[in-house]
CSV table of C-alpha atoms and ligand atoms in Angstrom, one decimal:
chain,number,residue,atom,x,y,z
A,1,UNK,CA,-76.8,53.9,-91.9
A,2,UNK,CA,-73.9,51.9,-90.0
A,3,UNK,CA,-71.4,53.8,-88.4
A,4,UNK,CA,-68.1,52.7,-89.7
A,5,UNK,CA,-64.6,52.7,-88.6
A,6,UNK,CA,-65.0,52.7,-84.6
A,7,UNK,CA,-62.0,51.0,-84.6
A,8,UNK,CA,-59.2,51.1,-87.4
A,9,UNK,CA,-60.3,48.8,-90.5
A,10,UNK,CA,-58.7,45.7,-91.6
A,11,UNK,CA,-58.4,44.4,-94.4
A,12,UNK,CA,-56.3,44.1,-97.5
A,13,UNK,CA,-55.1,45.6,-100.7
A,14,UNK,CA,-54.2,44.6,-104.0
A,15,UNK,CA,-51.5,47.4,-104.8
A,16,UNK,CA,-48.3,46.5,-102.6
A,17,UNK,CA,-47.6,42.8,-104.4
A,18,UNK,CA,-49.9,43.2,-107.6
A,19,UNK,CA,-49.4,46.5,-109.0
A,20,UNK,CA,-51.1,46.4,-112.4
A,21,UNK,CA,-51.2,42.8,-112.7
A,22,UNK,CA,-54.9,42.0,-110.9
A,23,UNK,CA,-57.6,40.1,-111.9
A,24,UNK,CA,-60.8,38.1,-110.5
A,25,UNK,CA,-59.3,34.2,-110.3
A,26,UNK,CA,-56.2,36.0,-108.5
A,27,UNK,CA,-59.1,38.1,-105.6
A,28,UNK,CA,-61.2,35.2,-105.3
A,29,UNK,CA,-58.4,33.1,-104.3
A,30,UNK,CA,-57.0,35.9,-101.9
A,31,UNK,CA,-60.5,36.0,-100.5
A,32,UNK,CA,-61.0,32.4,-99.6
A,33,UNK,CA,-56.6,32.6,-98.3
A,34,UNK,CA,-58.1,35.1,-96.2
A,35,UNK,CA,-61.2,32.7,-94.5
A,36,UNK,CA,-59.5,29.7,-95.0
A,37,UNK,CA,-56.2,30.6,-93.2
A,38,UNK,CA,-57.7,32.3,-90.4
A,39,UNK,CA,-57.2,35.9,-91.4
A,40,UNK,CA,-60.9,36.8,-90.9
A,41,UNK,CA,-61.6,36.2,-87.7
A,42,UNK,CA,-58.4,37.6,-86.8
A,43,UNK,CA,-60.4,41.0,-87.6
A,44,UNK,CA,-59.7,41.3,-91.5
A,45,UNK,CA,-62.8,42.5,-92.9
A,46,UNK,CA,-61.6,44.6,-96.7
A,47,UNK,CA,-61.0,42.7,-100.0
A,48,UNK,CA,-59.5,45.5,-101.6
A,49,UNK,CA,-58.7,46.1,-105.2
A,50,UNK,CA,-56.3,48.8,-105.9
A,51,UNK,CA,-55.7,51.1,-109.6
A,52,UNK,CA,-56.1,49.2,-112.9
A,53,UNK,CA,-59.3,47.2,-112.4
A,54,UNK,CA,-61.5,49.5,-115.3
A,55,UNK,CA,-61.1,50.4,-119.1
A,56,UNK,CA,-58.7,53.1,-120.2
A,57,UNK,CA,-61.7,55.0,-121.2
A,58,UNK,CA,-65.8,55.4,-119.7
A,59,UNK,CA,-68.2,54.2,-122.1
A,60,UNK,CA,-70.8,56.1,-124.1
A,61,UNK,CA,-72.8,57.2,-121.0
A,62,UNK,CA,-70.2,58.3,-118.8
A,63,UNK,CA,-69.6,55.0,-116.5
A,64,UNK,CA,-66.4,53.5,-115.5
A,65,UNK,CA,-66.6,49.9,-117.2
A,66,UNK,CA,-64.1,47.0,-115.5
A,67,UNK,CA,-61.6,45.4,-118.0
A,68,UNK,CA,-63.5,42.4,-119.1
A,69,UNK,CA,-59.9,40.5,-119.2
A,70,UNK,CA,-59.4,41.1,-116.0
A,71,UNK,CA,-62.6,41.1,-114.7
A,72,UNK,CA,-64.8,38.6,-117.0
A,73,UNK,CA,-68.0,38.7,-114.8
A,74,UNK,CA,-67.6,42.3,-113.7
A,75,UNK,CA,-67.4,43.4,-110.7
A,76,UNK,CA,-70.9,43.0,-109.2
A,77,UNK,CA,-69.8,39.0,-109.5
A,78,UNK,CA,-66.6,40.0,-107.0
A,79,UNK,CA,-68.2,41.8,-104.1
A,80,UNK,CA,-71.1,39.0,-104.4
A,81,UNK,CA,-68.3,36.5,-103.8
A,82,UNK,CA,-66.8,38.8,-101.3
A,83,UNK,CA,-69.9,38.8,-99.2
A,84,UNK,CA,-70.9,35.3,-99.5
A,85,UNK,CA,-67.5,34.9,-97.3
A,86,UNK,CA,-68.6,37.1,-94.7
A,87,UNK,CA,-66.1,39.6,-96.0
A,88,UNK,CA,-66.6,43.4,-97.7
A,89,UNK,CA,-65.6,44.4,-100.7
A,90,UNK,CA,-63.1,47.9,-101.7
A,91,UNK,CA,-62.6,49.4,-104.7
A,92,UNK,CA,-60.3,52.1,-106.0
A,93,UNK,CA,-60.7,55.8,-107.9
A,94,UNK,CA,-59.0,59.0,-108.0
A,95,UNK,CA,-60.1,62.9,-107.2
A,96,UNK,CA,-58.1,63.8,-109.9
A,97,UNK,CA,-59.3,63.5,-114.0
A,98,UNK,CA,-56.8,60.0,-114.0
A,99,UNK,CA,-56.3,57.3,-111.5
A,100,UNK,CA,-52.2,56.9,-110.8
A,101,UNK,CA,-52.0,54.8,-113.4
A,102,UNK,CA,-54.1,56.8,-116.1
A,103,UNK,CA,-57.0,54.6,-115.8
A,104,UNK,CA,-60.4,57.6,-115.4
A,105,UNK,CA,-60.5,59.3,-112.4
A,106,UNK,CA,-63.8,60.4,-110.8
A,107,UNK,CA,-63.7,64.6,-110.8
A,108,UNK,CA,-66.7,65.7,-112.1
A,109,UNK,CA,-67.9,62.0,-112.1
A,110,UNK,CA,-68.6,61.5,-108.3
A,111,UNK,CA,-72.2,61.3,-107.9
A,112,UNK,CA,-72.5,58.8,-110.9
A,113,UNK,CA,-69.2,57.0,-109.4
A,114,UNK,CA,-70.1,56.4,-106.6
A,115,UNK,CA,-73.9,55.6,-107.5
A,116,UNK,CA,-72.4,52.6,-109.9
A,117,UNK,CA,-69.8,51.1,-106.8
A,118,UNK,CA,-73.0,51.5,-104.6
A,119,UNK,CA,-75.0,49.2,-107.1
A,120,UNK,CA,-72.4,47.0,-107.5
A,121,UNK,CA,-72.4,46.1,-103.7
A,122,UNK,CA,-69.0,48.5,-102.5
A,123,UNK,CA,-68.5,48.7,-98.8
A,124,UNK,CA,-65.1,50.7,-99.3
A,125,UNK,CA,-63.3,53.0,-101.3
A,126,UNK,CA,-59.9,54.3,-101.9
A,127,UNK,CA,-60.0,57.7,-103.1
A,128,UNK,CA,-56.4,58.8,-104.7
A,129,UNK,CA,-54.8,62.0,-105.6
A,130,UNK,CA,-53.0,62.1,-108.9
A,131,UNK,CA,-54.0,64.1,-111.9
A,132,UNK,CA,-55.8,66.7,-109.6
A,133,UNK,CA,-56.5,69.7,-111.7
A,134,UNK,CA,-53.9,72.6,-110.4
A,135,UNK,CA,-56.7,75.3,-110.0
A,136,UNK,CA,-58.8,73.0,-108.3
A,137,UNK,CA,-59.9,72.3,-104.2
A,138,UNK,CA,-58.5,69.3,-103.5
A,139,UNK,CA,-60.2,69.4,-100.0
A,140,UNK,CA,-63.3,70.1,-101.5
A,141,UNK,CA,-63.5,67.6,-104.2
A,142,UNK,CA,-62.6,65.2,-101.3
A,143,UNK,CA,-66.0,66.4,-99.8
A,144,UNK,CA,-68.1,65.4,-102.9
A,145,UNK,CA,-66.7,62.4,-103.0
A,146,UNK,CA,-67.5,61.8,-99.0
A,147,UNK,CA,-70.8,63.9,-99.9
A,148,UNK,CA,-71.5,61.3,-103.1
A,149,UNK,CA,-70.8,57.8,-101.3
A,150,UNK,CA,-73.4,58.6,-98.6
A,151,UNK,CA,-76.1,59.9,-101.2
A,152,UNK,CA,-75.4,56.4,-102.9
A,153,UNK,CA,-78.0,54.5,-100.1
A,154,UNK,CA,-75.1,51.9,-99.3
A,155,UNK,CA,-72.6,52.4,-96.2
A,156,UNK,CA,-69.2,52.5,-98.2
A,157,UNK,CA,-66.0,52.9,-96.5
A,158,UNK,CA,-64.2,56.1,-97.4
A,159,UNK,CA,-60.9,55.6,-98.0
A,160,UNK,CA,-59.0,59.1,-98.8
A,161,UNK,CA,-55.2,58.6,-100.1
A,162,UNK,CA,-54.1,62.1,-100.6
A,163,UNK,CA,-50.8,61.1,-99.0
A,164,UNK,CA,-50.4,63.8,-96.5
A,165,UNK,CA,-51.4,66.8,-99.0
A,166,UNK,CA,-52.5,70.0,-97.2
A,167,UNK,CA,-52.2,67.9,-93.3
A,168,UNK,CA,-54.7,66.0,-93.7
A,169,UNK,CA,-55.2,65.0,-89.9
A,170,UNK,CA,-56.4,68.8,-89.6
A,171,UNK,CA,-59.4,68.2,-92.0
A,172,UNK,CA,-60.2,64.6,-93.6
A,173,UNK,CA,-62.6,63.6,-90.4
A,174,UNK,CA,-64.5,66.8,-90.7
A,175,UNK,CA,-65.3,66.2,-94.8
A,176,UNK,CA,-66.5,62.6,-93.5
A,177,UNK,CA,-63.3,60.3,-94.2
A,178,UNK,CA,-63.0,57.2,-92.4
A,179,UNK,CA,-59.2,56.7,-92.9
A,180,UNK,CA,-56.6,59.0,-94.6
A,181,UNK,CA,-53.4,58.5,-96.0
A,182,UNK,CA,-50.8,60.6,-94.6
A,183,UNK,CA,-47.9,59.7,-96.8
A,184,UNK,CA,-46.2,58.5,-99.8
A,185,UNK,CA,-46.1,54.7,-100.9
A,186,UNK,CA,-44.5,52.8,-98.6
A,187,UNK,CA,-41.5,50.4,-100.3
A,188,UNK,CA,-40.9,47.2,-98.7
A,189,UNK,CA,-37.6,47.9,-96.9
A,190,UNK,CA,-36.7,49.0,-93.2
A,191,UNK,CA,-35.5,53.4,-94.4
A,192,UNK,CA,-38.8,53.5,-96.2
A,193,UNK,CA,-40.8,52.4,-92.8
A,194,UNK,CA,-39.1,53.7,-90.7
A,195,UNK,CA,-39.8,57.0,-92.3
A,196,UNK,CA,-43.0,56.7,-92.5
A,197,UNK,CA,-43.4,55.4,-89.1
A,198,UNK,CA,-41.4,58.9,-87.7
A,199,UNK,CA,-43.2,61.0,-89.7
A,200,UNK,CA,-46.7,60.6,-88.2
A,201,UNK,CA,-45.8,60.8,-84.7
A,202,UNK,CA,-46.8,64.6,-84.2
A,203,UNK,CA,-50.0,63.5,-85.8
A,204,UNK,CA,-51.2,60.7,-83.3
A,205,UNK,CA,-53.9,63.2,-81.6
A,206,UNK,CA,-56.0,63.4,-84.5
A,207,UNK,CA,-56.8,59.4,-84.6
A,208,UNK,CA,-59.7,58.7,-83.0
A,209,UNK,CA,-63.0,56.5,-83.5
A,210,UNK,CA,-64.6,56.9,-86.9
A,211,UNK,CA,-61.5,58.5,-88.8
A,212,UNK,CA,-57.7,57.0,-88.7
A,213,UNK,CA,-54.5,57.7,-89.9
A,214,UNK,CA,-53.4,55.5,-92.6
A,215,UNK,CA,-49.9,55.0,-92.9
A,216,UNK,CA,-50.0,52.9,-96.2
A,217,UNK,CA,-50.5,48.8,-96.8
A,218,UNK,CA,-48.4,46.7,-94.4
A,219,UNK,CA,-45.6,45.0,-96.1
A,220,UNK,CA,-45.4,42.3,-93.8
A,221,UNK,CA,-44.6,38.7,-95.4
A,222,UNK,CA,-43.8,40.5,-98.6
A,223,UNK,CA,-40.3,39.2,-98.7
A,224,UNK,CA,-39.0,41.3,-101.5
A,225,UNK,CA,-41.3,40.2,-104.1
A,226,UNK,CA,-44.2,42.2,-105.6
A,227,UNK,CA,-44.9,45.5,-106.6
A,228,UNK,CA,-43.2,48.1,-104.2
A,229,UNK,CA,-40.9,44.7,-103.1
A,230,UNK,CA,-37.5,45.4,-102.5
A,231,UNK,CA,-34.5,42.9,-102.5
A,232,UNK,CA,-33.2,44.5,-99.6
A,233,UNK,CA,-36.5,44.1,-97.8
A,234,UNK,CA,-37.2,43.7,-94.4
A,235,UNK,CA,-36.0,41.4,-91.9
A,236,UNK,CA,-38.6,39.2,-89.6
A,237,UNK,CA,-37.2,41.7,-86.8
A,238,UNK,CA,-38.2,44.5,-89.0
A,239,UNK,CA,-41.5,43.4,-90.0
A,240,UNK,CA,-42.1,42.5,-86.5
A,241,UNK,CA,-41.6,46.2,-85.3
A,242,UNK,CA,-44.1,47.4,-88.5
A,243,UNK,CA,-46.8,45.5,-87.2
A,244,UNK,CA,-46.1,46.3,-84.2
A,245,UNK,CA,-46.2,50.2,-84.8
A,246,UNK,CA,-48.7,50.1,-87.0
A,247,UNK,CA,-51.2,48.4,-83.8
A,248,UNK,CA,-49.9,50.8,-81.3
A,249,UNK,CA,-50.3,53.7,-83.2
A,250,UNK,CA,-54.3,52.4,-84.2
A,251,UNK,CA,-53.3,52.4,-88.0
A,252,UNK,CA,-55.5,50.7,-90.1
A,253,UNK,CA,-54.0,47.6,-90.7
A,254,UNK,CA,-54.4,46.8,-94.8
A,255,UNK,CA,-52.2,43.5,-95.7
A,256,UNK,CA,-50.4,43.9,-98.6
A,257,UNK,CA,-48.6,40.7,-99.4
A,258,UNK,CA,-49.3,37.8,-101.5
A,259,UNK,CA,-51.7,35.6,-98.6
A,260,UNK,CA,-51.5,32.5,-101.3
A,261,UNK,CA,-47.6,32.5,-100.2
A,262,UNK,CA,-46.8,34.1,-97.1
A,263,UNK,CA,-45.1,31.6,-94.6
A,264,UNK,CA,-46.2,30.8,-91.4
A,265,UNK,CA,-44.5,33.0,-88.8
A,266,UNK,CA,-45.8,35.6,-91.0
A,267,UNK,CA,-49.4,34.7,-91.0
A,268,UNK,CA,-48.8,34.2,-87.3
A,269,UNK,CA,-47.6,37.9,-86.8
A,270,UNK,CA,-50.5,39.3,-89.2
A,271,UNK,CA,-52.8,37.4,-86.9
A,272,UNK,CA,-50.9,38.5,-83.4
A,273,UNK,CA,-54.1,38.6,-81.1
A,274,UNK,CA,-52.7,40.8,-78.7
A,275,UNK,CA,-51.3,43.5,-81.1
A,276,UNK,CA,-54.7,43.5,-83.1
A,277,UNK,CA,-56.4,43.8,-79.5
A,278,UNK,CA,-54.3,46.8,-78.7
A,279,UNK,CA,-54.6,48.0,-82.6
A,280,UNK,CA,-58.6,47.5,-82.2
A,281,UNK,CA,-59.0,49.0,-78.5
A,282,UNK,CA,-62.2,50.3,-78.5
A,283,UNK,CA,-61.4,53.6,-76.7
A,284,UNK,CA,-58.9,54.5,-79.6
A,285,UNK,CA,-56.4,56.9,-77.7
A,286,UNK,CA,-53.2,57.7,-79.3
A,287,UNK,CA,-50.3,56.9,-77.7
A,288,UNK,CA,-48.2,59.2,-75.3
A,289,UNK,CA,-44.3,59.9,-75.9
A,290,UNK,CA,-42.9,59.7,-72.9
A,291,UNK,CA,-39.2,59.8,-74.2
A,292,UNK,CA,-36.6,59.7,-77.1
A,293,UNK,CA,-33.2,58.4,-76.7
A,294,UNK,CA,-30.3,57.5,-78.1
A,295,UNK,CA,-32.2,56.3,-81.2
A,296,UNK,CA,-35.0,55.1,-79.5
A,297,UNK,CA,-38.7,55.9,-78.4
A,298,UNK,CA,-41.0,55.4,-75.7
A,299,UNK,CA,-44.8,55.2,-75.5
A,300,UNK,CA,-47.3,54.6,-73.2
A,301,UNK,CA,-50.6,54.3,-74.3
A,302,UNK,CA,-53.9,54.2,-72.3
A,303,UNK,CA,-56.6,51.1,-73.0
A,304,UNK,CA,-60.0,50.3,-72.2
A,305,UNK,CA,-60.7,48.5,-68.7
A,306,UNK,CA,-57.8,50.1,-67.2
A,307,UNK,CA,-55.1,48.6,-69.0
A,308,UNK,CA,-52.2,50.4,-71.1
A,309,UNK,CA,-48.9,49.4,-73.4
A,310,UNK,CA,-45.8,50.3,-73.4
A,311,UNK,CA,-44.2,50.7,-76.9
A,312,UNK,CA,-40.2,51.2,-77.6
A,313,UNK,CA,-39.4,51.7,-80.5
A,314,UNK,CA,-35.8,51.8,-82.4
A,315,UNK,CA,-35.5,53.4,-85.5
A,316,UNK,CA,-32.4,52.4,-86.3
A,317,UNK,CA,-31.1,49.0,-87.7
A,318,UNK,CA,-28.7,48.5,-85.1
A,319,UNK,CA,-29.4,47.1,-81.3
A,320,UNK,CA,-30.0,49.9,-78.6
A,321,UNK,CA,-30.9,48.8,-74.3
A,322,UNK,CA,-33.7,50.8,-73.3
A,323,UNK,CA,-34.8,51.5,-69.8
A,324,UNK,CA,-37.9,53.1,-68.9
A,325,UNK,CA,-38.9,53.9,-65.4
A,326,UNK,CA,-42.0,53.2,-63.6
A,327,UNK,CA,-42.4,56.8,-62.8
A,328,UNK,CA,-41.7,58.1,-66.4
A,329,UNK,CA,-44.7,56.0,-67.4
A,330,UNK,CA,-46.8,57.8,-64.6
A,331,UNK,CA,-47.4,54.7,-61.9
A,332,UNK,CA,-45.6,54.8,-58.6
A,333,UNK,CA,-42.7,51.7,-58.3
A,334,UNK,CA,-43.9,50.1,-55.6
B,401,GLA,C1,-50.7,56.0,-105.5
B,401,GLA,C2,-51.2,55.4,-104.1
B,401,GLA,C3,-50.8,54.0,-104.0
B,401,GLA,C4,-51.5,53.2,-105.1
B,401,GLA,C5,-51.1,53.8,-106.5
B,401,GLA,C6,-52.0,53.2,-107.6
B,401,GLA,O1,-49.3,55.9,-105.6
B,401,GLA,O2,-50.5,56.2,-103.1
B,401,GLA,O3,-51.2,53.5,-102.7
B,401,GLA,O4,-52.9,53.3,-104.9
B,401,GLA,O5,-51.3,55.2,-106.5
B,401,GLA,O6,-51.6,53.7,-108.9
C-alpha cells in the first residue's frame, strides 16, 4: 500500500460554495477547471465531494446508493473521470447514524462503506461527526472507520472531521488519520478566520508527515457567494494572509470556491509556488513562535536544505509595523 499524506493534501471540496446543491456535470466541470487552469500541477491532487451526494435512505441490502438526479451514472463513472485526469477522487460520510445533512451515516456500516467507496475507485474520505450516538466512542468508531478503509484493498485518504472533539491532535494519527479537522466550519469572512487561524496555534507540534491538521476548506476566491459565503467576506489582503497561514502552518490546503469563476489574482494566489513549496516542505516542521505583539505574531519556521520562513501575522483588520530581530529569529546580525 502507498503511504499517503507525506506532505499536507491538496485538493478541493464541494461543501464551502455548493452546500446541498452538487451534482456530476457541475464535478466534472470543476475537475477539468482544475487541469485546464493550472491548478493540478500546482499540487491539487483531491476532487472532493462533500454531504448530499446519496439517497435519503440505503437500499434493501444495506448499501449507500447515490441520488440518481444528481448523480445519473453513479459514482464509479465520477472517480473514472477523475482519474482519467490524473486527479483522485473524495467522497464524504459520517461516524454518526446521519451525515450533517441527514443523508445515512456509516456507524455500524463501516466495513461495507468503505468496501463499496473502495469498489467504486475512492482515494479519499471525509469522515464527519454529527448524529454520533451519545453513549458511544467517538474515538473508537473513528478507528473502524481507519481500521475499515485499509481492509478495503485500495489506499483511501482518511479524512476525519470531528472538528476538534475530544483534541484531536492528541489521538487522530495514532487511529491512522491522515488529516483531522480541528474546528468548526469555517464562514467566508476575516472574525471567522481569524479564529480559526488562533485557535490552532498551541497545536502546531502535532503536524507532522503522514497526519495534518486541517483547519477547514480555504475560502479563497469565494467572494461572498456560496454556501458558507458571507457578504462581508474577505478582502484580497485577507484572503492573501489565509493562504498564507494556511501554507506556513502545513494545513492541508482544500479549495473551496467555485474554480469555473474565480478571477485571476485569485487563481494566481491559490497557485502561489512559493507558499505551496513552504506548505509542501518535505521535512514538515511546525512553525516556531518566536513573539506576539501588539496584535501581531511571529514565526520562524525551519525547511528542508537549510532554508526557513519567517511568518507575521496580524490578526486584526487594522495595519500594525512589525519588527523582528535577527537574533530573535536565532541567526547572528552580521
Ligand atoms: C459539517 C462539516 C462541514 C460539512 C458539513 C456537511 O458541518 O464540518 O465541513 O462537511 O458538515 O453537512
Amino acid at each position: 500500500m502507498a503511504i499517503l499524506a507525506q506532505t499536507p493534501p491538496m485538493g478541493f471540496n464541494t461543501w464551502n460554495t455548493f452546500g446541498p446543491n452538487i451534482n456530476e456535470q457541475m464535478l466534472l466541470e470543476i475537475t477539468d477547471m482544475i487541469v485546464e487552469q493550472g491548478y493540478r500541477d500546482a499540487g491539487y491532487e483531491y476532487v472532493v465531494i462533500d454531504d448530499c451526494w446519496s439517497l435519503r435512505e440505503r437500499d434493501e441490502d444495506g448499501n449507500l446508493v447515490p441520488d440518481p438526479e444528481k448523480f445519473p451514472h453513479g459514482m464509479k463513472y465520477v472517480a473514472d473521470y477523475v482519474h482519467s485526469k490524473g486527479l483522485k477522487f473524495g467522497m464524504y460520510s459520517c461516524a454518526g447514524t446521519r451525515t450533517c445533512a441527514g443523508y445515512p451515516g456509516s456507524f455500524d456500516h463501516e466495513f461495507q462503506d468503505a468496501r463499496l467507496f473502495a469498489s467504486w475507485g475512492v482515494d479519499f474520505l471525509k469522515y464527519d461527526y454529527c448524529y454520533f450516538p451519545s453513549n458511544g466512542d467517538g474515538k473508537q468508531r473513528y478507528l473502524v472507520m481507519a481500521q475499515a478503509l485499509r481492509a478495503s484493498g485500495r489506499d483511501i485518504l482518511f479524512s476525519a472531521c470531528n472538528w476538534g472533539s475530544h483534541e484531536p491532535w492528541n489521538w487522530m494519527r495514532s487511529i491512522g488519520a491522515h488529516m483531522y479537522r480541528s474546528t468548526g466550519d469555517i464562514w467566508d469572512n476575516f472574525p471567522s478566520t481569524a479564529a480559526i487561524m488562533t485557535s490552532q496555534m498551541g497545536n502546531f507540534n502535532a503536524n507532522a508527515a503522514g497526519c495534518f491538521n486541517d483547519m477547514d476548506m480555504l475560502t479563497v476566491g469565494m467572494g461572498g457567494q456560496g454556501n458558507v459565503g458571507d457578504s462581508n467576506c474577505n478582502t484580497y489582503g485577507e484572503y492573501e494572509m489565509q493562504f498564507a497561514y494556511w501554507c506556513f502552518c502545513a494545513a492541508p490546503l482544500m479549495m473551496g470556491a467555485d474554480l469555473r469563476k474565480v478571477g485571476e489574482e485569485y487563481r494566481t494566489l491559490l497557485q502561489h509556488k512559493d507558499l505551496i513549496r513552504l506548505n509542501q516542505d518535505p521535512e514538515c516542521r511546525p512553525p516556531y513562535k518566536v513573539r506576539k505583539d501588539a496584535g501581531y505574531h511571529v514565526f520562524v519556521r525551519h525547511l528542508a536544505d537549510g532554508e526557513f520562513a519567517i511568518g507575521v501575522f496580524n490578526f486584526h483588520q487594522d495595519p500594525r509595523t512589525a519588527e523582528i530581530t535577527f537574533a530573535e529569529l536565532g541567526v547572528p546580525a552580521d
